[in-house]
Every structure is written in C-alpha cells, then in structure tokens.
Amino acid sequence: GAVVSQHPSWVICKSGTSVKIECRSLDFQATTMFWYRQFPKQSLMLMATSNEGSKATYEQGVEKDKFLINHASLTLSTLTVTSAHPEDSSFYICSARSLGTGGSQTQYFGPGTRLLVL
Amino acid sequence: QQPVQSPQAVILREGEDAVINCSSSKALYSVHWYRQKHGEAPVFLMILLKGGEQKGHEKISASFNEKKQQSSLYLTASQLSYSGTYFCGTDSDDYKLSFGAGTTVTVRA
C-alpha cells in the first residue's frame, strides 16, 4: 500500500505553546489529506479536510483558528495546534487519499502523532 | 453520521471465525475496513465499492450490501495477529470517511 509519514511521532509541550505536525505522502501525490483526532479507546474523529492549494474544510465544532492546516504541496500537509492546552492532548493522525483501481479512493493513514500538553 | 458497528468486542481462540457488522443510516458509496493495533495508526485492509465486494488480506474478507447500507467483515480461521480494533469507515460519495466506534478483537492461543 501507499506510504504516509508523520512527524513528529511524539511531542510533549507546555500549555500555551504551538505545535506543528507534518504529514507527507511518500510515494504518491495527494491532492486531499485528512486530519483526525483519536482519544483513548475511542473512534477516529475527522477534524478537517486539507486541500492542496486551497483552504482546509473543518468539521463542525473544530476551531479553525486553533487548528491551522496548510497543504502547501501535493505531498505535504501540516497541522499546527496553536496555544495548546491539556485538553488538546490526543493522538493526531493524518491520512492521504490515493486513487486505486476501478476509481476507488483509498485512504492511507500516517503513523500518528501523540501530543501531550502539560 | 457515524456508522454503527457490532459487536463492540469479541474474544476468539485461534482458528475460530468471527463476523463484524457495520451499518449506516445514509446511502453509501463505499465502505473501508481498517485494523488498528494498540498504540499504532489504523492499517488499511480493504475497500468495498458500491455494487460489488472485494476480498483481500490474509483470510479476512468482506461483503457490502448497498441496499441495506451494511457491510460485514469476516475473520476466518483467526490467527493471533488478527487481534486489534477493527473500524469500518463509510463514504457517502464525498470522499470523507465516517468511522464506527470500533470492534475490539482478541485472539487467544
């Protein structure tokens, strides 16, 4: 399957600081990437859809000014958690959409980034 | 809207079979199945497109009933490596996936 990388895999920061997470599609171009958040023992919740060259589309209830998304190229999307607080601590996972056989659109996930805000 | 998965959890002995169901209240374009191990990101298993089904991935297969807006994942002759949480992701033709709550599968020797 297609390969998606995320960096960093772990980040611990103080409350009030900003954290930037990178998501890269390594062996394919992705015009669309997705950012999810997952709390322990819960499902994946879509935060936003990142579109190359245009503004991200945020899901209801997700603060766009707090979670800044930039999709600067066909292989890179970044999520910046601004002024992070302890309640932002979570597992953040990106996925990239790859065109498969028969027109199917498969989403491949990155390895995820664990954020702990102290 | 999130699809509904059942059961929430299942415990198997090696070699046993299990079925995981996923149902949606919305018309579906495709259903995607993933497996997530503890502390890791979800791994893609297979995608089922409207009007068909696809098999692939060890002895794991799936079906998609578009009329009933349901999909089922079949774990056959389970192995220890099948342990994990299985998620179905449903796509209502806008390419965004909504994930079910997950089914935790534990396979014991």
mmCIF file of C-alpha atoms in Angstrom, chain A residues 34 36 38 42-44 46 49 59 91 93 97 104-111 114, chain B residues 2 29 32 34 36 39-42 44 47 49 54 87 94-97 99-101:
data_model
loop_
_atom_site.group_PDB
_atom_site.id
_atom_site.type_symbol
_atom_site.label_atom_id
_atom_site.label_comp_id
_atom_site.label_asym_id
_atom_site.label_seq_id
_atom_site.Cartn_x
_atom_site.Cartn_y
_atom_site.Cartn_z
ATOM 1 C CA PHE A 34 -7.398 14.409 6.201
ATOM 2 C CA TYR A 36 -8.181 13.020 12.561
ATOM 3 C CA GLN A 38 -8.433 9.967 18.444
ATOM 4 C CA GLN A 42 -12.453 5.938 21.018
ATOM 5 C CA SER A 43 -13.002 6.131 17.311
ATOM 6 C CA LEU A 44 -11.312 8.396 14.818
ATOM 7 C CA LEU A 46 -12.390 13.781 11.424
ATOM 8 C CA THR A 49 -10.043 18.057 5.104
ATOM 9 C CA GLU A 59 -15.775 19.726 10.613
ATOM 10 C CA PHE A 91 -3.449 11.103 19.127
ATOM 11 C CA ILE A 93 -3.476 11.041 12.679
ATOM 12 C CA ARG A 97 -6.219 9.764 -0.371
ATOM 13 C CA SER A 104 -11.724 3.659 -5.722
ATOM 14 C CA GLN A 105 -10.294 6.171 -3.306
ATOM 15 C CA THR A 106 -8.334 4.560 -0.539
ATOM 16 C CA GLN A 107 -7.187 6.499 2.477
ATOM 17 C CA TYR A 108 -3.838 5.537 3.924
ATOM 18 C CA PHE A 109 -3.014 6.645 7.415
ATOM 19 C CA GLY A 110 0.192 8.040 8.742
ATOM 20 C CA PRO A 111 1.666 6.529 11.922
ATOM 21 C CA ARG A 114 0.916 11.670 20.215
ATOM 22 C CA GLN B 2 -21.169 7.630 12.297
ATOM 23 C CA TYR B 29 -20.667 4.883 -1.969
ATOM 24 C CA HIS B 32 -13.423 0.877 4.048
ATOM 25 C CA TYR B 34 -9.116 -0.853 8.888
ATOM 26 C CA GLN B 36 -5.641 -0.737 14.497
ATOM 27 C CA GLY B 39 -0.686 2.498 20.104
ATOM 28 C CA GLU B 40 -0.494 2.433 16.331
ATOM 29 C CA ALA B 41 -2.347 4.071 13.458
ATOM 30 C CA PRO B 42 -5.048 2.212 11.530
ATOM 31 C CA PHE B 44 -5.958 -0.331 5.562
ATOM 32 C CA ILE B 47 -12.357 -1.233 0.334
ATOM 33 C CA LEU B 49 -17.312 -0.275 -3.687
ATOM 34 C CA GLN B 54 -13.605 -7.100 -2.727
ATOM 35 C CA PHE B 87 -13.010 0.080 12.224
ATOM 36 C CA ASP B 94 -17.899 12.964 -0.650
ATOM 37 C CA TYR B 95 -14.661 11.061 -0.001
ATOM 38 C CA LYS B 96 -14.797 11.830 3.689
ATOM 39 C CA LEU B 97 -14.867 8.762 5.875
ATOM 40 C CA PHE B 99 -15.746 5.804 11.320
ATOM 41 C CA GLY B 100 -17.671 3.468 13.543
ATOM 42 C CA ALA B 101 -16.825 3.070 17.212
#
